[in-house]
Amino acid sequence: MDRIRALVLAGVCGAALAACGGSNGTPSAEPDGGARKTPKSVLEQSAFASCADFKAYYANALAEEYFSGYAYNRNCFGCDPATLESVEFAQGDAVAAPSTPQDAPQREVTQTNTQEAGVDEADLIEASPDGQYLYVLRRESRELLVVDTGNLDDLQILTRISLSDSKQPTGMFLDSQTQRLVVLLTPDYVYYLHAPAVSDAGFADAAKSSIAPAYFEQATDVQFYDVSDPATPVLLETLSMDGQYLDARRIDDRVHLITQFGFPYPAALYNDATFNKLAYEDYPSAYADGDQARMDALTTDIRAHIESAVNALDVSALLPRLGTVASGQQTLACDHIQRPAISTRMGLLMISSINTDGSALSTLGTINNAWQLYASTNALYLSQHSGGWWFDPEQTQQTAIYRYDISSGSAIPDGLGVIDGWFGNRYQMSEFENHLRVVATEARPADEPGAAWVNHHHLSILSATSMALTGMVEDFVDVNEKPRETIRAARFVGDNAYVVTFEQIDPLFTFDLSDPTQPEKKGELEIPGFSTYMHPLGTDHLLTIGRNAGEGGIGTGRGFHLQIFDVSDLSAPQVIASSEPELDENDYAFSLAEHDPHAFTYSEVPILLSQNDQDGLLSLPVQIGSPAPERSLSGFMAMRIGINGSAGSIEEYARIDHKDSGEGDQGCPSDADELPPEGCNGFAPIIYNQPLRSVIINEQGPLLSSTSVLTLSSSYLKSLDASGDSPAERDSLDLRP
C-alpha cells in the first residue's frame, strides 16, 4: 500500500470508524481462505480487577500503537472507502396534548423525530405537550430561549438564558412529566470525537506536570433546569465530565449519556530522547528492512520505557473525572471499567445515567472504540467495527455489538453479539419482540488480484436475550451484477424491513422478518437515484427523501427527491408518487432532512386534503442556491402528502423564506463586505440563517380546526397558518439578541 493510499484510508477510518487500530498479534482464530475472524470469546468484556491491572493493560495497549504501525503512517489495513457510507434518517412521532376542557381547542404538537417510540433523542427545539411553549437552543449566542406560542399571531420570547462562555449547546431533552429540561454542552471545536485513543495533541507545559493536560479535559457539561414556570427556568444542577460527547437518549426521567475519553499520553515519554529514538527511528528502520531479530529486541526496549513511564504515574492521572456540583468531581474507579480480552486500541467510552433533575448519577466505563449508539426502551447497544480492535491485513470485516440493560436505570453489561460486516448508522439496527435486527456490508477483496473490493450485504437477526445469531439473509444484493452497491437507507417497521442500496440505480429491497429464524427477502424495485431516509406512513406506505439520478442516469441530481412507496405487497413494492423542487439548470437544492433525522417533520392533518386519514403535512428545511435572487431560498418547504390506496400525491404547499432582505433583494447578510452587483450573489443564503427545524401544531376546537407550521432557523422563528388551500403568514420572531 503506497503512502498516499494509506493516508486516504486512515482519514476515512478516523472519520467514520472512530478508531482503526489495535494489535498486530496473531489472532486466536485460524485463517479461513486467507481471512481471519475474531472469535466472540475474546471480544467479551470483564471488569479490571485492580488499578494495577488497568495500568498493565494500558501500557501494553500503548506499546501496540507503535508495533502496529499506527504511530507512524496511520495505516488502516482492510478499510475501504466505498464501504463507509454513513447516512442518518429518522421517524417522527406526534404526541397528543393532555386532556383539556371541551370548549377549549385541543392541540396536537409534533415532537422530536425519533427512531423508536419512547426513546427520546436530544434536539435543538422542544415543545411542551400543549404547544404553549417552545424551548430553543441558539448555538451562535450560546443561549436557551423560551418562546410563548399560545397566540400564534403574536410569538413572544419570555426569557433568554446564557448557557456557557466556552461551550456550545448541542441538544436538549424535555421531560414533560417532571417539567425538567436537560441541556447538553460541548466545546466549540471537537478535539476528540474520532481521534486516536491515546492523545497526541501536544502539551501546554509538560515541565509543570508528570502528565500533560489533554484538549478533551472537561469537554462535556450537562445542565438541568426546572421549567415548571417556563418564564423563569431554574438551574438545578450541572454535570461536568472529561471526555467528548458522543450521543445520548432519554427514557422517562432517566438520561443515558455516552462520552469518549482519550487516555492521556505520559509526558515523560515526550521528554525521553532514548525512547523517541527507539520508537520513531530505530523500530521503523528495522521494520522497513524486514529485520525481525532487531525488531524483537527493540520491542523489548520500547515496552520497558513505556511500562516505566506508566508505572511512575498515579492512576488518577490516566482516568477521567466527572461529577455534579452536589457530588463533586470523582475519578472513574478502575473496577467500574470493562475491557475485552483481545488487545485493542485504548478508547474509553463512559455510559453515564442520571435523572433529569441531575440526581442519582451512575457511570460505567468500557474499553471500546464504538462510535454508534442504538437504544430501545430497555437496552443500549454500542457497535464497534473490527478496525477498532486490531491491525491485521487478513482480518475480515466484523462488528461487535455490546448490549447494556438499562431497565434498572443504570447500564449493566448484558451480552455481546458478533456479525459479519460493518454498518454506517443506527437505523441499520432495530430491536423488536426480543430480537435485534441488523443490516451490514462486508467488503471482501475480489477474487482477481488487483481487482476492486466487492460489497456483500447481509441482514442478520440476533436474540436480544443471548445475542446469538438466529437467522440471516446473506448476499441479498447479487454481487455478480452489483459488486459495488452501498447501503444508503434502512428502516425496520414491525415484522418488515426495507433497505435502499445505490451505485447508479436505487434498488429498494423488502424483507419479511416475521420468523426470526427464517428471514426472507420478498421483493426488489429498481428506480433511478436513491433514498437516504424512509418514513413509515402506517404499515403499507413509505415516504422517502433522497436524490434522483443525474443527467443520463449518471451521478445524482441537483435537487432532493421525495417519493411515496406502496409496500402493502412486499413482493411487489411500487412508487405511487414522486416530487422534486423546480430548478433551473444552474440551481441546486439541498435539505438538511436528507441527512439529519430531526429535520424531517411530518404530521397527519386530515383536514387538509380529503377524508383520508393518511393525508398529512411535511415540512423540510430547504436551501436553494441560484444566480437568480428570486429563485434562491434559505428557509422551508411545506408539502401536502396524500394517500388513497395505491394512489398518492406530493404537492408543494408553501415556501417560508428565512433569509434577510438586503440591497436589491439579494438576501445579503447585514455585515457583507460587498453588496450587489460586486458581491453576495444568489448563493449567499446557503451559508447563513440556516433553516433547522419545524413544529406542526394541529388545533381541534368545537367550531373550528386549524393547522400551523412553526419554522426555526438560526435567526428566526416564523409562524404559518396552513389550515386552508392558501397559506398565510402569521408572525415572524427575530431570535437574535
XYZ file of C-alpha atoms in Angstrom:
737
model
C 0.000 0.000 0.000
C 1.574 3.277 -1.079
C 1.766 6.188 1.354
C -0.920 8.280 -0.383
C -3.435 5.439 -0.281
C -2.532 4.727 3.342
C -3.214 8.324 4.325
C -6.511 8.376 2.427
C -7.659 5.192 4.122
C -6.566 6.471 7.507
C -8.622 9.607 7.033
C -11.710 7.603 6.156
C -11.218 5.269 9.099
C -10.662 8.110 11.517
C -13.803 9.945 10.449
C -16.127 7.023 10.033
C -14.938 4.348 12.419
C -13.784 6.252 15.492
C -10.608 4.187 15.573
C -8.871 1.864 13.141
C -6.163 0.329 15.219
C -5.180 -2.464 17.519
C -2.743 -5.282 17.774
C -0.680 -6.979 15.093
C -0.565 -10.097 17.234
C -1.679 -13.479 15.987
C -5.469 -13.857 16.117
C -6.988 -16.686 18.081
C -8.863 -17.934 15.024
C -7.212 -19.862 12.240
C -7.136 -18.245 8.768
C -10.034 -19.222 6.548
C -9.097 -18.879 2.925
C -6.632 -16.102 3.709
C -9.049 -14.245 6.020
C -9.346 -14.289 9.794
C -12.362 -13.837 12.009
C -12.149 -12.840 15.642
C -13.922 -15.269 17.968
C -16.643 -13.848 20.169
C -14.946 -15.122 23.324
C -12.036 -12.660 23.145
C -14.351 -9.705 22.498
C -16.390 -10.347 25.632
C -15.664 -7.896 28.429
C -14.933 -8.110 32.132
C -14.059 -5.515 34.762
C -10.477 -4.665 35.697
C -9.589 -6.475 38.912
C -7.466 -3.600 40.199
C -5.800 -0.356 39.165
C -2.540 -2.268 38.714
C -4.388 -4.487 36.251
C -5.613 -1.390 34.414
C -2.121 0.167 34.225
C -0.641 -3.041 32.844
C -3.367 -3.197 30.192
C -2.830 0.465 29.357
C 0.958 0.083 28.984
C 0.546 -2.928 26.707
C -2.053 -1.167 24.529
C 0.143 1.923 24.221
C 3.075 -0.238 23.136
C 0.920 -1.869 20.474
C 0.321 1.589 18.991
C 3.959 1.551 17.920
C 4.259 -2.067 16.857
C 1.081 -1.991 14.760
C 2.342 0.898 12.642
C -0.433 3.250 13.704
C 2.008 5.687 15.290
C 3.879 6.093 12.001
C 1.602 6.238 8.956
C -1.883 5.940 10.493
C -2.337 2.822 8.390
C -5.644 1.040 8.365
C -5.471 -2.405 6.860
C -8.703 -3.610 5.350
C -10.518 -0.283 5.281
C -12.257 0.521 2.033
C -13.772 3.990 1.469
C -16.604 2.629 -0.628
C -17.974 0.632 2.313
C -18.184 3.538 4.718
C -21.290 5.340 3.575
C -22.993 6.961 6.582
C -26.458 8.472 6.351
C -28.825 9.478 9.121
C -32.580 9.225 8.938
C -35.434 9.292 11.394
C -39.058 8.678 12.251
C -41.254 11.384 13.740
C -43.826 10.839 16.443
C -46.790 13.104 17.160
C -47.520 13.496 20.860
C -51.118 14.077 21.807
C -51.947 17.038 24.020
C -53.254 16.374 27.518
C -56.990 16.462 28.091
C -58.500 19.938 28.195
C -61.987 21.334 28.737
C -64.421 20.603 25.920
C -64.833 24.243 24.977
C -61.089 24.870 24.504
C -59.121 23.912 21.370
C -57.047 20.749 21.762
C -53.552 20.855 20.365
C -51.518 18.039 18.891
C -47.873 19.025 18.539
C -45.101 17.240 16.657
C -42.076 16.415 18.778
C -38.511 15.350 18.001
C -38.327 12.768 15.226
C -37.072 9.663 16.990
C -36.036 6.241 15.812
C -38.018 4.355 18.437
C -41.192 5.306 20.290
C -40.482 6.001 23.945
C -36.776 6.674 23.359
C -36.160 10.419 23.203
C -33.224 11.956 21.312
C -31.532 15.281 22.026
C -32.719 18.097 19.746
C -32.351 21.845 19.207
C -36.032 22.580 19.822
C -38.533 21.115 22.275
C -42.261 21.793 22.543
C -44.427 21.494 25.612
C -47.130 18.852 25.069
C -49.835 21.523 24.772
C -47.781 23.580 22.308
C -47.907 26.607 24.584
C -44.122 26.921 24.886
C -41.092 26.238 22.728
C -37.591 25.793 24.117
C -34.959 26.792 21.564
C -31.172 26.381 21.637
C -29.200 29.038 19.760
C -25.685 27.792 19.120
C -24.493 31.127 17.784
C -25.173 33.029 21.008
C -24.945 30.014 23.400
C -28.458 30.697 24.627
C -31.601 28.922 25.710
C -34.751 30.777 24.640
C -38.254 30.142 25.944
C -40.918 31.253 23.451
C -44.603 31.663 24.245
C -46.604 30.306 21.274
C -50.010 30.486 22.911
C -51.002 33.147 20.389
C -49.564 32.045 17.055
C -50.206 35.521 15.649
C -48.020 37.079 18.334
C -44.977 34.997 19.273
C -43.133 36.238 22.370
C -39.705 35.489 23.844
C -40.285 35.015 27.567
C -36.659 34.676 28.606
C -33.086 34.243 27.426
C -30.605 32.192 29.416
C -26.880 32.408 28.772
C -25.608 28.840 28.949
C -21.809 28.948 28.759
C -18.873 31.165 27.852
C -16.798 28.320 26.443
C -19.173 25.622 25.183
C -21.949 25.442 22.637
C -25.341 23.830 23.201
C -25.565 20.664 21.147
C -29.006 19.372 22.147
C -31.566 19.050 24.931
C -34.286 16.842 26.380
C -37.648 17.950 27.759
C -39.107 15.676 30.425
C -42.662 16.991 30.388
C -43.801 14.681 33.200
C -41.370 16.125 35.748
C -41.085 19.509 33.965
C -37.307 19.240 33.687
C -35.126 20.408 30.795
C -31.686 18.844 30.241
C -29.181 20.814 28.101
C -26.022 19.249 26.629
C -22.954 21.474 26.111
C -19.774 20.663 24.159
C -16.653 22.617 23.115
C -16.678 24.962 20.133
C -14.185 22.678 18.424
C -14.295 18.895 18.539
C -10.842 17.785 19.595
C -11.696 14.203 20.389
C -14.595 12.593 18.662
C -12.959 10.185 16.239
C -9.351 10.934 17.223
C -6.647 8.436 18.246
C -7.483 6.784 21.529
C -4.199 7.841 23.101
C -3.888 11.613 22.882
C -1.033 13.051 20.833
C -2.454 16.570 20.888
C 0.587 18.181 22.474
C 1.011 19.898 25.806
C 0.860 23.397 27.213
C 3.791 22.987 29.610
C 4.937 19.424 30.127
C 7.574 20.504 32.638
C 4.915 21.525 35.160
C 3.199 18.170 35.394
C 4.012 14.477 35.228
C 1.231 14.179 32.693
C 0.078 16.881 30.338
C -3.495 18.227 30.149
C -5.405 16.951 27.143
C -7.668 19.088 24.982
C -10.683 16.930 25.761
C -10.439 17.563 29.513
C -13.801 18.685 30.951
C -15.229 18.679 27.449
C -18.862 17.884 28.270
C -21.282 19.732 30.556
C -24.923 18.879 31.228
C -27.260 21.446 32.784
C -30.547 20.510 34.471
C -33.396 23.053 34.673
C -36.753 23.173 36.434
C -39.203 24.586 33.862
C -42.396 24.272 35.885
C -42.568 28.046 35.335
C -41.412 28.378 31.716
C -40.868 32.122 32.088
C -38.241 31.592 34.793
C -36.305 28.320 34.353
C -34.247 27.458 37.429
C -30.849 25.779 37.139
C -30.948 22.756 39.464
C -27.640 21.038 38.827
C -24.646 20.785 36.468
C -22.764 17.630 35.500
C -19.205 18.051 34.163
C -17.057 15.277 32.772
C -13.796 14.640 30.995
C -14.456 13.296 27.527
C -16.205 14.300 24.345
C -19.976 13.940 23.933
C -20.926 11.165 21.532
C -24.677 10.578 21.911
C -27.495 10.363 24.457
C -31.022 9.045 24.984
C -33.806 9.864 27.449
C -36.186 7.183 28.644
C -38.815 8.509 31.049
C -36.951 10.554 33.699
C -33.527 8.980 33.073
C -30.881 10.277 30.653
C -28.184 7.922 29.354
C -25.149 9.836 28.093
C -22.290 8.351 26.026
C -18.932 10.143 26.085
C -15.495 9.262 24.692
C -12.308 9.766 26.653
C -8.825 9.539 25.144
C -6.349 8.220 27.668
C -3.603 10.841 28.150
C -0.106 10.163 26.899
C 2.637 10.093 29.584
C 4.585 13.334 29.299
C 7.738 11.533 30.413
C 7.868 9.742 27.069
C 7.880 13.047 25.199
C 10.947 14.059 27.198
C 12.699 10.684 26.836
C 15.183 11.109 23.993
C 16.207 7.451 24.118
C 12.603 6.276 23.817
C 11.877 8.618 20.908
C 14.918 7.342 19.014
C 13.926 3.727 19.652
C 10.263 4.227 18.725
C 10.431 6.743 15.882
C 13.771 5.964 14.244
C 15.186 2.539 15.084
C 11.999 0.449 15.037
C 10.614 1.923 11.762
C 14.027 1.376 10.175
C 14.128 -2.266 11.275
C 10.537 -2.705 10.100
C 11.383 -1.275 6.679
C 14.403 -3.596 6.413
C 12.384 -6.622 7.454
C 14.909 -7.315 10.236
C 12.749 -9.388 12.589
C 15.505 -10.120 15.099
C 16.233 -6.410 15.538
C 12.523 -5.626 15.749
C 12.121 -8.176 18.553
C 14.996 -6.641 20.521
C 13.663 -3.105 20.031
C 10.188 -4.238 21.070
C 11.549 -5.296 24.464
C 13.310 -1.942 24.969
C 10.290 0.128 23.872
C 7.965 -1.803 26.179
C 10.345 -1.268 29.094
C 10.354 2.525 28.597
C 6.540 2.649 28.307
C 5.983 0.468 31.373
C 8.402 2.588 33.400
C 6.630 5.832 32.424
C 3.176 4.409 33.144
C 4.147 2.823 36.468
C 5.559 6.144 37.672
C 2.158 7.795 37.314
C -0.671 7.828 39.799
C -3.581 6.029 38.157
C -5.808 9.077 38.648
C -3.665 10.895 36.082
C -4.782 8.413 33.423
C -8.505 8.269 34.163
C -11.382 10.694 33.521
C -13.070 12.725 36.250
C -16.757 13.509 36.389
C -19.411 14.626 38.819
C -22.150 17.102 39.662
C -21.858 20.248 41.728
C -23.518 18.428 44.626
C -21.365 15.287 44.470
C -18.070 16.879 43.470
C -15.606 15.594 40.884
C -14.597 11.955 41.224
C -12.122 9.839 39.260
C -13.736 6.898 37.478
C -12.879 3.797 39.505
C -10.746 1.124 37.836
C -13.193 -1.644 38.725
C -16.001 0.316 37.028
C -14.271 -0.142 33.665
C -14.906 -3.142 31.414
C -12.291 -4.422 28.984
C -12.144 -7.161 26.316
C -9.635 -9.988 26.377
C -8.288 -9.046 22.961
C -5.648 -6.348 22.590
C -7.389 -3.208 21.399
C -6.810 0.469 20.903
C -7.352 2.232 24.207
C -10.560 4.120 23.565
C -12.720 4.584 26.666
C -16.467 5.045 26.477
C -18.405 6.161 29.536
C -22.109 5.392 29.874
C -23.397 7.885 32.447
C -27.002 7.530 33.610
C -28.638 10.348 35.553
C -32.105 11.613 36.467
C -33.498 14.620 34.616
C -33.110 16.697 37.799
C -29.360 15.947 37.963
C -29.516 13.344 40.738
C -28.562 9.660 41.060
C -25.531 9.588 38.746
C -24.036 6.203 37.865
C -21.248 5.590 35.342
C -19.885 2.505 33.611
C -16.663 2.638 31.603
C -15.806 0.322 28.722
C -12.599 -0.058 26.704
C -14.361 0.237 23.395
C -13.867 2.084 20.131
C -17.566 2.108 19.329
C -18.910 5.319 17.810
C -22.540 4.415 17.325
C -25.438 4.092 19.757
C -28.792 2.440 19.231
C -31.342 2.286 22.047
C -34.606 0.530 22.764
C -36.719 1.291 25.811
C -34.787 -1.198 27.941
C -31.347 -1.537 26.366
C -28.441 0.359 24.872
C -26.410 -1.153 22.031
C -22.867 0.026 21.216
C -21.377 -1.199 17.937
C -17.648 -1.473 17.306
C -16.172 -2.332 13.932
C -13.248 -4.735 13.683
C -10.965 -1.878 12.615
C -11.141 -0.747 16.234
C -9.693 -3.828 17.911
C -6.563 -4.674 15.923
C -4.458 -4.188 12.828
C -4.298 -7.321 10.762
C -4.203 -7.370 6.953
C -6.196 -10.614 6.984
C -8.886 -9.543 9.474
C -12.324 -9.810 7.913
C -14.847 -7.074 8.487
C -16.875 -7.833 11.614
C -18.908 -5.803 14.078
C -19.137 -6.442 17.795
C -22.448 -5.270 19.282
C -22.413 -4.800 23.059
C -25.778 -4.813 24.824
C -26.378 -2.963 28.111
C -29.541 -3.500 30.140
C -30.910 -0.158 31.385
C -34.204 -1.386 32.820
C -32.919 -0.621 36.346
C -31.891 2.918 35.338
C -28.160 2.186 35.043
C -26.169 0.450 32.321
C -25.405 -3.188 33.128
C -23.400 -5.348 30.657
C -25.858 -7.819 29.171
C -24.347 -9.674 26.255
C -22.315 -9.465 23.086
C -23.214 -10.292 19.506
C -20.812 -10.518 16.560
C -21.899 -10.192 12.950
C -20.113 -10.155 9.603
C -19.695 -6.731 8.024
C -19.797 -3.097 9.087
C -22.671 -0.631 9.066
C -22.843 3.131 8.839
C -25.681 4.315 11.077
C -28.013 3.365 13.900
C -31.025 2.932 11.622
C -29.418 -0.259 10.396
C -30.249 -1.718 13.852
C -33.649 -2.343 15.411
C -34.929 -4.315 18.389
C -38.372 -5.888 18.052
C -40.062 -8.637 20.050
C -36.845 -9.646 21.811
C -34.722 -9.760 18.664
C -32.109 -7.383 17.294
C -32.130 -6.973 13.509
C -29.008 -5.590 11.759
C -28.182 -4.732 8.142
C -24.455 -4.644 7.371
C -21.994 -4.528 4.461
C -18.956 -6.804 4.339
C -16.256 -5.687 1.907
C -14.103 -8.546 0.664
C -11.185 -8.480 -1.770
C -12.197 -9.513 -5.252
C -11.160 -12.945 -6.460
C -8.928 -11.489 -9.169
C -5.645 -9.942 -7.949
C -5.675 -6.164 -8.172
C -9.429 -6.007 -8.678
C -11.667 -3.739 -6.586
C -13.326 -4.795 -3.370
C -16.709 -6.497 -3.544
C -19.507 -5.458 -1.173
C -21.558 -8.267 0.362
C -24.752 -7.149 2.099
C -26.344 -9.199 4.896
C -29.391 -8.919 7.137
C -28.747 -10.644 10.474
C -31.145 -11.362 13.352
C -29.870 -11.952 16.882
C -31.671 -12.964 20.044
C -31.730 -9.959 22.377
C -31.517 -12.402 25.285
C -28.423 -14.362 24.266
C -27.156 -12.101 21.442
C -26.708 -15.296 19.405
C -27.468 -15.332 15.682
C -30.923 -16.799 14.997
C -31.359 -16.076 11.292
C -29.729 -14.365 8.326
C -30.271 -13.280 4.736
C -26.830 -13.409 3.125
C -25.864 -11.501 -0.005
C -29.300 -10.029 -0.636
C -27.661 -7.982 -3.416
C -26.328 -10.032 -6.336
C -22.562 -9.390 -6.118
C -22.010 -10.650 -9.659
C -24.287 -7.962 -11.074
C -23.723 -5.222 -8.470
C -20.394 -5.667 -6.692
C -20.096 -2.015 -5.615
C -23.570 -1.228 -4.266
C -23.604 0.685 -0.975
C -26.404 0.922 1.587
C -27.985 4.395 1.670
C -31.035 3.841 3.884
C -32.631 1.195 6.080
C -35.877 1.019 8.001
C -37.426 -1.635 10.215
C -41.199 -1.434 10.676
C -42.613 -4.208 12.840
C -42.006 -7.535 11.104
C -40.847 -5.859 7.903
C -37.556 -4.335 6.789
C -36.683 -2.004 3.908
C -33.187 -1.346 2.570
C -32.035 1.005 -0.180
C -28.694 0.484 -1.929
C -27.089 2.538 -4.673
C -24.331 2.719 -7.229
C -26.113 4.032 -10.310
C -29.622 2.651 -9.705
C -31.694 2.653 -6.495
C -32.958 -0.821 -5.575
C -35.484 -0.900 -2.731
C -35.378 -4.310 -1.050
C -38.239 -5.575 1.119
C -37.971 -8.295 3.782
C -40.365 -10.387 5.847
C -38.902 -10.907 9.350
C -41.958 -12.468 10.988
C -39.958 -15.668 11.563
C -36.636 -14.552 13.116
C -35.097 -17.922 12.306
C -36.050 -17.702 8.617
C -35.967 -14.055 7.469
C -36.836 -13.724 3.808
C -36.169 -11.214 1.070
C -39.523 -10.669 -0.607
C -39.171 -8.007 -3.280
C -36.910 -5.616 -5.142
C -37.714 -2.428 -7.023
C -35.164 -0.615 -9.197
C -35.534 3.102 -9.905
C -33.019 5.881 -10.644
C -31.362 7.675 -7.717
C -31.555 6.654 -4.082
C -33.306 7.380 -0.787
C -31.483 8.490 2.373
C -34.410 8.307 4.787
C -37.603 6.238 4.850
C -40.559 7.319 6.962
C -43.395 4.821 7.505
C -46.909 6.053 6.777
C -48.883 3.373 8.553
C -47.962 -0.187 7.659
C -48.469 -0.044 3.898
C -46.580 3.041 2.717
C -43.185 4.719 2.972
C -42.442 8.415 2.475
C -38.792 8.883 1.476
C -36.321 11.672 0.790
C -33.121 11.320 -1.189
C -31.607 12.148 -4.564
C -32.700 11.361 -8.079
C -30.195 10.295 -10.696
C -28.304 12.922 -12.668
C -28.492 13.547 -16.381
C -28.358 10.329 -18.362
C -28.687 8.358 -15.138
C -25.146 9.284 -14.078
C -24.414 10.603 -10.591
C -27.086 12.463 -8.667
C -29.467 15.268 -9.479
C -29.385 18.904 -8.394
C -32.378 18.671 -6.084
C -33.656 16.437 -3.324
C -36.267 13.879 -4.299
C -39.450 12.887 -2.400
C -41.270 9.615 -3.093
C -44.138 7.552 -1.711
C -43.869 3.757 -1.946
C -46.760 1.338 -1.666
C -45.342 -1.671 0.238
C -48.635 -3.362 1.071
C -47.437 -6.264 -1.109
C -43.826 -6.910 -0.031
C -43.181 -8.935 -3.151
C -44.124 -6.031 -5.428
C -43.257 -2.588 -3.952
C -44.333 0.328 -6.159
C -43.697 4.067 -6.416
C -47.045 5.863 -6.301
C -45.869 9.481 -6.085
C -42.693 11.493 -6.536
C -41.694 15.139 -6.448
C -38.650 17.374 -6.835
C -38.356 21.145 -6.428
C -38.493 23.007 -9.735
C -34.975 24.222 -10.540
C -33.269 25.981 -13.409
C -30.113 24.473 -14.852
C -27.799 26.480 -12.578
C -29.815 25.978 -9.376
C -29.109 23.469 -6.613
C -31.459 22.413 -3.794
C -30.444 20.757 -0.533
C -32.425 19.764 2.542
C -30.895 19.134 5.940
C -33.528 16.403 6.277
C -31.602 14.334 3.728
C -29.065 13.578 6.459
C -30.364 14.927 9.781
C -33.047 12.752 11.391
C -34.502 15.631 13.386
C -35.062 17.976 10.457
C -37.841 15.841 8.930
C -41.228 16.852 10.356
C -44.391 15.044 9.308
C -47.862 15.293 10.792
C -51.127 13.696 9.810
C -53.501 16.549 9.032
C -56.797 15.037 7.853
C -58.423 18.439 7.370
C -56.046 19.344 4.565
C -56.975 17.299 1.560
C -59.790 14.824 1.836
C -61.464 12.318 4.145
C -58.431 10.010 4.046
C -56.824 9.705 7.482
C -53.359 9.304 5.954
C -53.294 12.779 4.406
C -50.639 14.865 6.076
C -48.224 17.766 6.006
C -44.459 17.535 5.626
C -42.142 20.435 6.496
C -38.496 20.399 5.391
C -35.629 22.880 5.802
C -34.512 23.777 2.272
C -31.637 25.766 0.814
C -31.715 26.638 -2.881
C -28.693 28.303 -4.391
C -29.326 30.202 -7.614
C -27.724 33.032 -9.573
C -31.249 34.490 -9.754
C -32.187 36.036 -6.360
C -35.891 35.360 -6.840
C -35.206 31.614 -7.041
C -32.882 31.365 -4.045
C -34.247 30.133 -0.743
C -32.919 29.700 2.759
C -35.986 28.504 4.600
C -38.597 25.766 4.453
C -40.916 23.977 2.073
C -44.240 22.571 3.280
C -45.584 19.651 1.234
C -49.082 18.140 1.238
C -48.917 14.363 1.333
C -51.912 12.349 0.128
C -52.555 8.602 0.023
C -55.591 6.789 -1.275
C -54.815 3.096 -1.506
C -52.411 2.591 -4.406
C -52.532 6.264 -5.412
C -50.508 9.023 -3.801
C -49.654 12.683 -4.184
C -46.900 15.085 -3.083
C -47.740 18.733 -3.646
C -45.767 21.801 -2.663
C -47.952 23.877 -0.380
C -45.793 26.770 0.868
C -42.303 28.232 0.997
C -41.186 30.068 4.127
C -38.058 32.124 3.486
C -35.757 32.950 6.414
C -33.015 34.895 4.672
C -32.550 38.564 5.493
C -33.501 41.177 2.929
C -30.645 43.256 1.591
C -29.996 45.755 -1.183
C -31.567 44.623 -4.435
C -33.415 41.896 -2.535
C -30.308 39.732 -2.766
C -30.718 38.483 0.754
C -27.232 39.569 1.779
C -26.122 39.373 5.395
C -26.062 42.768 7.112
C -22.292 42.519 7.552
C -21.497 41.545 3.952
C -18.217 43.047 2.716
C -19.706 43.937 -0.656
C -23.305 44.239 -1.801
C -24.537 43.502 -5.337
C -23.542 43.644 -8.060
C -19.923 43.256 -6.889
C -20.548 40.728 -4.121
C -23.014 38.496 -2.284
C -24.538 36.626 -5.211
C -27.584 34.407 -5.060
C -25.698 31.535 -3.436
C -25.184 33.541 -0.244
C -28.295 32.126 1.502
C -26.649 28.723 1.623
C -24.322 29.801 4.422
C -26.384 31.959 6.770
C -29.760 31.979 8.523
C -29.587 28.215 8.314
C -33.024 26.542 8.365
C -33.086 23.943 11.123
C -36.362 22.588 12.496
C -40.138 22.639 12.181
C -43.017 22.140 14.606
C -46.540 21.427 13.320
C -49.472 22.274 15.599
C -52.967 20.921 14.927
C -55.758 22.552 16.905
C -59.131 20.827 17.140
C -61.905 23.011 18.537
C -65.680 22.608 18.806
C -66.288 25.057 15.950
C -63.006 25.387 14.121
C -59.902 23.335 13.365
C -56.590 24.742 12.255
C -53.044 23.735 11.370
C -49.963 25.879 11.894
C -46.322 25.357 10.943
C -43.616 26.918 13.097
C -40.229 27.036 11.387
C -36.902 27.656 13.115
C -33.688 28.949 11.551
C -30.537 30.209 13.190
C -32.126 33.700 13.222
C -35.928 33.466 13.105
C -38.983 31.622 14.343
C -41.848 32.013 11.875
C -45.490 31.017 12.130
C -47.579 29.969 9.117
C -51.328 29.294 9.007
C -51.663 26.095 6.947
C -55.364 25.492 7.516
C -56.726 26.333 4.083
C -55.838 25.989 0.435
C -53.711 29.153 0.601
C -51.043 29.511 3.300
C -50.939 32.733 5.314
C -48.034 34.157 7.319
C -48.975 34.684 10.942
C -45.920 36.101 12.744
C -42.144 36.305 12.465
C -39.928 36.493 15.539
C -36.291 37.619 15.296
C -34.360 35.451 17.767
C -31.138 37.406 17.675
C -30.246 39.442 20.783
